[in-house]
Amino acid sequence: MKSGPPMDGDRFQEALTAWAARGLAGRLDVAATARLLGFAEHDIQILLACGKLQPLGDPAPNAPKWFAAIEVIQLAADRDWLHKATREVSRYWRYKRQRRAKPAAI
């Protein structure tokens, strides 16, 4: 996850308030991250592959992924990040549909 400029005091307090209001833990699993960002669970893998999200620690490819709640809240409030992430997911699915539509060459 590319970190942007640090949050100012007001934005940080808003993020903490949102975090507390939702009763979120410090770490979120894929399902909670997807719900908070407004993506499908299977789209989180796409966001990981393109570098828009970064899990905590250094998990193995087949290990469960965890995300920092405060960072996910910050991303959910960032319109530019949401735009870019949505564009990446759309690009992935468009490319996948195009590959399926092409007949196999003999």
PDB file of N, CA, C and O in Angstrom, residues 21-55:
ATOM      1  N   ALA A  21     -16.587   3.483  16.298  1.00  0.00           N
ATOM      2  CA  ALA A  21     -18.032   3.346  16.108  1.00  0.00           C
ATOM      3  C   ALA A  21     -18.390   1.999  15.492  1.00  0.00           C
ATOM      4  O   ALA A  21     -19.453   1.436  15.776  1.00  0.00           O
ATOM      5  N   ARG A  22     -17.543   1.488  14.650  1.00  0.00           N
ATOM      6  CA  ARG A  22     -17.812   0.194  14.011  1.00  0.00           C
ATOM      7  C   ARG A  22     -17.398  -0.983  14.878  1.00  0.00           C
ATOM      8  O   ARG A  22     -17.658  -2.121  14.541  1.00  0.00           O
ATOM      9  N   GLY A  23     -16.697  -0.709  15.951  1.00  0.00           N
ATOM     10  CA  GLY A  23     -16.250  -1.801  16.820  1.00  0.00           C
ATOM     11  C   GLY A  23     -15.231  -2.698  16.140  1.00  0.00           C
ATOM     12  O   GLY A  23     -15.227  -3.905  16.342  1.00  0.00           O
ATOM     13  N   LEU A  24     -14.362  -2.115  15.334  1.00  0.00           N
ATOM     14  CA  LEU A  24     -13.392  -2.895  14.579  1.00  0.00           C
ATOM     15  C   LEU A  24     -12.177  -3.257  15.433  1.00  0.00           C
ATOM     16  O   LEU A  24     -11.763  -2.492  16.301  1.00  0.00           O
ATOM     17  N   ALA A  25     -11.621  -4.388  15.140  1.00  0.00           N
ATOM     18  CA  ALA A  25     -10.371  -4.800  15.766  1.00  0.00           C
ATOM     19  C   ALA A  25      -9.220  -4.091  15.048  1.00  0.00           C
ATOM     20  O   ALA A  25      -9.421  -3.437  14.019  1.00  0.00           O
ATOM     21  N   GLY A  26      -8.035  -4.215  15.567  1.00  0.00           N
ATOM     22  CA  GLY A  26      -6.864  -3.595  14.942  1.00  0.00           C
ATOM     23  C   GLY A  26      -6.514  -4.240  13.614  1.00  0.00           C
ATOM     24  O   GLY A  26      -6.009  -3.586  12.709  1.00  0.00           O
ATOM     25  N   ARG A  27      -6.791  -5.544  13.508  1.00  0.00           N
ATOM     26  CA  ARG A  27      -6.545  -6.267  12.263  1.00  0.00           C
ATOM     27  C   ARG A  27      -7.872  -6.702  11.671  1.00  0.00           C
ATOM     28  O   ARG A  27      -8.763  -7.138  12.385  1.00  0.00           O
ATOM     29  N   LEU A  28      -7.959  -6.598  10.349  1.00  0.00           N
ATOM     30  CA  LEU A  28      -9.169  -7.022   9.642  1.00  0.00           C
ATOM     31  C   LEU A  28      -8.822  -8.167   8.700  1.00  0.00           C
ATOM     32  O   LEU A  28      -7.778  -8.144   8.044  1.00  0.00           O
ATOM     33  N   ASP A  29      -9.717  -9.138   8.601  1.00  0.00           N
ATOM     34  CA  ASP A  29      -9.516 -10.206   7.623  1.00  0.00           C
ATOM     35  C   ASP A  29     -10.001  -9.730   6.252  1.00  0.00           C
ATOM     36  O   ASP A  29     -10.447  -8.593   6.095  1.00  0.00           O
ATOM     37  N   VAL A  30      -9.916 -10.583   5.277  1.00  0.00           N
ATOM     38  CA  VAL A  30     -10.282 -10.222   3.907  1.00  0.00           C
ATOM     39  C   VAL A  30     -11.754  -9.834   3.807  1.00  0.00           C
ATOM     40  O   VAL A  30     -12.107  -8.855   3.147  1.00  0.00           O
ATOM     41  N   ALA A  31     -12.625 -10.578   4.475  1.00  0.00           N
ATOM     42  CA  ALA A  31     -14.063 -10.297   4.394  1.00  0.00           C
ATOM     43  C   ALA A  31     -14.389  -8.916   4.972  1.00  0.00           C
ATOM     44  O   ALA A  31     -15.127  -8.136   4.358  1.00  0.00           O
ATOM     45  N   ALA A  32     -13.834  -8.601   6.135  1.00  0.00           N
ATOM     46  CA  ALA A  32     -14.101  -7.303   6.759  1.00  0.00           C
ATOM     47  C   ALA A  32     -13.487  -6.170   5.938  1.00  0.00           C
ATOM     48  O   ALA A  32     -14.095  -5.101   5.793  1.00  0.00           O
ATOM     49  N   THR A  33     -12.316  -6.407   5.381  1.00  0.00           N
ATOM     50  CA  THR A  33     -11.661  -5.399   4.539  1.00  0.00           C
ATOM     51  C   THR A  33     -12.502  -5.127   3.299  1.00  0.00           C
ATOM     52  O   THR A  33     -12.717  -3.979   2.924  1.00  0.00           O
ATOM     53  N   ALA A  34     -12.992  -6.184   2.674  1.00  0.00           N
ATOM     54  CA  ALA A  34     -13.825  -6.031   1.479  1.00  0.00           C
ATOM     55  C   ALA A  34     -15.099  -5.251   1.796  1.00  0.00           C
ATOM     56  O   ALA A  34     -15.478  -4.342   1.050  1.00  0.00           O
ATOM     57  N   ARG A  35     -15.745  -5.582   2.896  1.00  0.00           N
ATOM     58  CA  ARG A  35     -16.973  -4.876   3.290  1.00  0.00           C
ATOM     59  C   ARG A  35     -16.696  -3.396   3.531  1.00  0.00           C
ATOM     60  O   ARG A  35     -17.453  -2.537   3.089  1.00  0.00           O
ATOM     61  N   LEU A  36     -15.618  -3.100   4.231  1.00  0.00           N
ATOM     62  CA  LEU A  36     -15.306  -1.718   4.573  1.00  0.00           C
ATOM     63  C   LEU A  36     -14.948  -0.892   3.340  1.00  0.00           C
ATOM     64  O   LEU A  36     -15.311   0.279   3.243  1.00  0.00           O
ATOM     65  N   LEU A  37     -14.267  -1.508   2.374  1.00  0.00           N
ATOM     66  CA  LEU A  37     -13.876  -0.796   1.154  1.00  0.00           C
ATOM     67  C   LEU A  37     -14.957  -0.817   0.074  1.00  0.00           C
ATOM     68  O   LEU A  37     -14.881  -0.059  -0.889  1.00  0.00           O
ATOM     69  N   GLY A  38     -15.930  -1.706   0.196  1.00  0.00           N
ATOM     70  CA  GLY A  38     -17.001  -1.779  -0.791  1.00  0.00           C
ATOM     71  C   GLY A  38     -16.662  -2.643  -1.998  1.00  0.00           C
ATOM     72  O   GLY A  38     -17.239  -2.462  -3.075  1.00  0.00           O
ATOM     73  N   PHE A  39     -15.758  -3.576  -1.831  1.00  0.00           N
ATOM     74  CA  PHE A  39     -15.395  -4.505  -2.904  1.00  0.00           C
ATOM     75  C   PHE A  39     -15.876  -5.898  -2.538  1.00  0.00           C
ATOM     76  O   PHE A  39     -16.178  -6.182  -1.380  1.00  0.00           O
ATOM     77  N   ALA A  40     -15.924  -6.780  -3.533  1.00  0.00           N
ATOM     78  CA  ALA A  40     -16.218  -8.179  -3.275  1.00  0.00           C
ATOM     79  C   ALA A  40     -14.966  -8.835  -2.682  1.00  0.00           C
ATOM     80  O   ALA A  40     -13.847  -8.367  -2.905  1.00  0.00           O
ATOM     81  N   GLU A  41     -15.165  -9.898  -1.933  1.00  0.00           N
ATOM     82  CA  GLU A  41     -14.016 -10.575  -1.309  1.00  0.00           C
ATOM     83  C   GLU A  41     -12.988 -11.018  -2.333  1.00  0.00           C
ATOM     84  O   GLU A  41     -11.791 -10.901  -2.094  1.00  0.00           O
ATOM     85  N   HIS A  42     -13.439 -11.513  -3.491  1.00  0.00           N
ATOM     86  CA  HIS A  42     -12.483 -11.987  -4.490  1.00  0.00           C
ATOM     87  C   HIS A  42     -11.717 -10.832  -5.150  1.00  0.00           C
ATOM     88  O   HIS A  42     -10.674 -11.055  -5.746  1.00  0.00           O
ATOM     89  N   ASP A  43     -12.221  -9.615  -5.023  1.00  0.00           N
ATOM     90  CA  ASP A  43     -11.503  -8.465  -5.581  1.00  0.00           C
ATOM     91  C   ASP A  43     -10.305  -8.059  -4.726  1.00  0.00           C
ATOM     92  O   ASP A  43      -9.388  -7.405  -5.219  1.00  0.00           O
ATOM     93  N   ILE A  44     -10.291  -8.456  -3.468  1.00  0.00           N
ATOM     94  CA  ILE A  44      -9.160  -8.112  -2.593  1.00  0.00           C
ATOM     95  C   ILE A  44      -7.878  -8.745  -3.128  1.00  0.00           C
ATOM     96  O   ILE A  44      -6.810  -8.124  -3.103  1.00  0.00           O
ATOM     97  N   GLN A  45      -7.968  -9.956  -3.640  1.00  0.00           N
ATOM     98  CA  GLN A  45      -6.792 -10.613  -4.221  1.00  0.00           C
ATOM     99  C   GLN A  45      -6.255  -9.812  -5.398  1.00  0.00           C
ATOM    100  O   GLN A  45      -5.044  -9.699  -5.580  1.00  0.00           O
ATOM    101  N   ILE A  46      -7.122  -9.239  -6.193  1.00  0.00           N
ATOM    102  CA  ILE A  46      -6.709  -8.412  -7.331  1.00  0.00           C
ATOM    103  C   ILE A  46      -6.003  -7.161  -6.834  1.00  0.00           C
ATOM    104  O   ILE A  46      -4.951  -6.773  -7.359  1.00  0.00           O
ATOM    105  N   LEU A  47      -6.545  -6.525  -5.796  1.00  0.00           N
ATOM    106  CA  LEU A  47      -5.927  -5.327  -5.238  1.00  0.00           C
ATOM    107  C   LEU A  47      -4.565  -5.641  -4.617  1.00  0.00           C
ATOM    108  O   LEU A  47      -3.648  -4.820  -4.674  1.00  0.00           O
ATOM    109  N   LEU A  48      -4.423  -6.831  -4.055  1.00  0.00           N
ATOM    110  CA  LEU A  48      -3.123  -7.247  -3.532  1.00  0.00           C
ATOM    111  C   LEU A  48      -2.116  -7.429  -4.667  1.00  0.00           C
ATOM    112  O   LEU A  48      -0.967  -6.979  -4.579  1.00  0.00           O
ATOM    113  N   ALA A  49      -2.553  -8.073  -5.739  1.00  0.00           N
ATOM    114  CA  ALA A  49      -1.655  -8.359  -6.862  1.00  0.00           C
ATOM    115  C   ALA A  49      -1.166  -7.095  -7.551  1.00  0.00           C
ATOM    116  O   ALA A  49      -0.023  -7.034  -8.008  1.00  0.00           O
ATOM    117  N   CYS A  50      -2.011  -6.076  -7.639  1.00  0.00           N
ATOM    118  CA  CYS A  50      -1.610  -4.847  -8.326  1.00  0.00           C
ATOM    119  C   CYS A  50      -0.950  -3.841  -7.382  1.00  0.00           C
ATOM    120  O   CYS A  50      -0.570  -2.753  -7.801  1.00  0.00           O
ATOM    121  N   GLY A  51      -0.829  -4.190  -6.098  1.00  0.00           N
ATOM    122  CA  GLY A  51      -0.129  -3.339  -5.153  1.00  0.00           C
ATOM    123  C   GLY A  51      -0.959  -2.242  -4.518  1.00  0.00           C
ATOM    124  O   GLY A  51      -0.423  -1.364  -3.858  1.00  0.00           O
ATOM    125  N   LYS A  52      -2.272  -2.283  -4.690  1.00  0.00           N
ATOM    126  CA  LYS A  52      -3.135  -1.262  -4.088  1.00  0.00           C
ATOM    127  C   LYS A  52      -3.385  -1.528  -2.611  1.00  0.00           C
ATOM    128  O   LYS A  52      -3.726  -0.627  -1.862  1.00  0.00           O
ATOM    129  N   LEU A  53      -3.237  -2.770  -2.184  1.00  0.00           N
ATOM    130  CA  LEU A  53      -3.360  -3.149  -0.783  1.00  0.00           C
ATOM    131  C   LEU A  53      -2.131  -3.940  -0.388  1.00  0.00           C
ATOM    132  O   LEU A  53      -1.562  -4.654  -1.216  1.00  0.00           O
ATOM    133  N   GLN A  54      -1.749  -3.823   0.869  1.00  0.00           N
ATOM    134  CA  GLN A  54      -0.616  -4.582   1.370  1.00  0.00           C
ATOM    135  C   GLN A  54      -1.002  -5.192   2.711  1.00  0.00           C
ATOM    136  O   GLN A  54      -1.433  -4.467   3.615  1.00  0.00           O
ATOM    137  N   PRO A  55      -0.859  -6.519   2.845  1.00  0.00           N
ATOM    138  CA  PRO A  55      -1.232  -7.163   4.098  1.00  0.00           C
ATOM    139  C   PRO A  55      -0.194  -6.894   5.191  1.00  0.00           C
ATOM    140  O   PRO A  55       0.945  -6.499   4.910  1.00  0.00           O
TER     141      PRO A  55
END
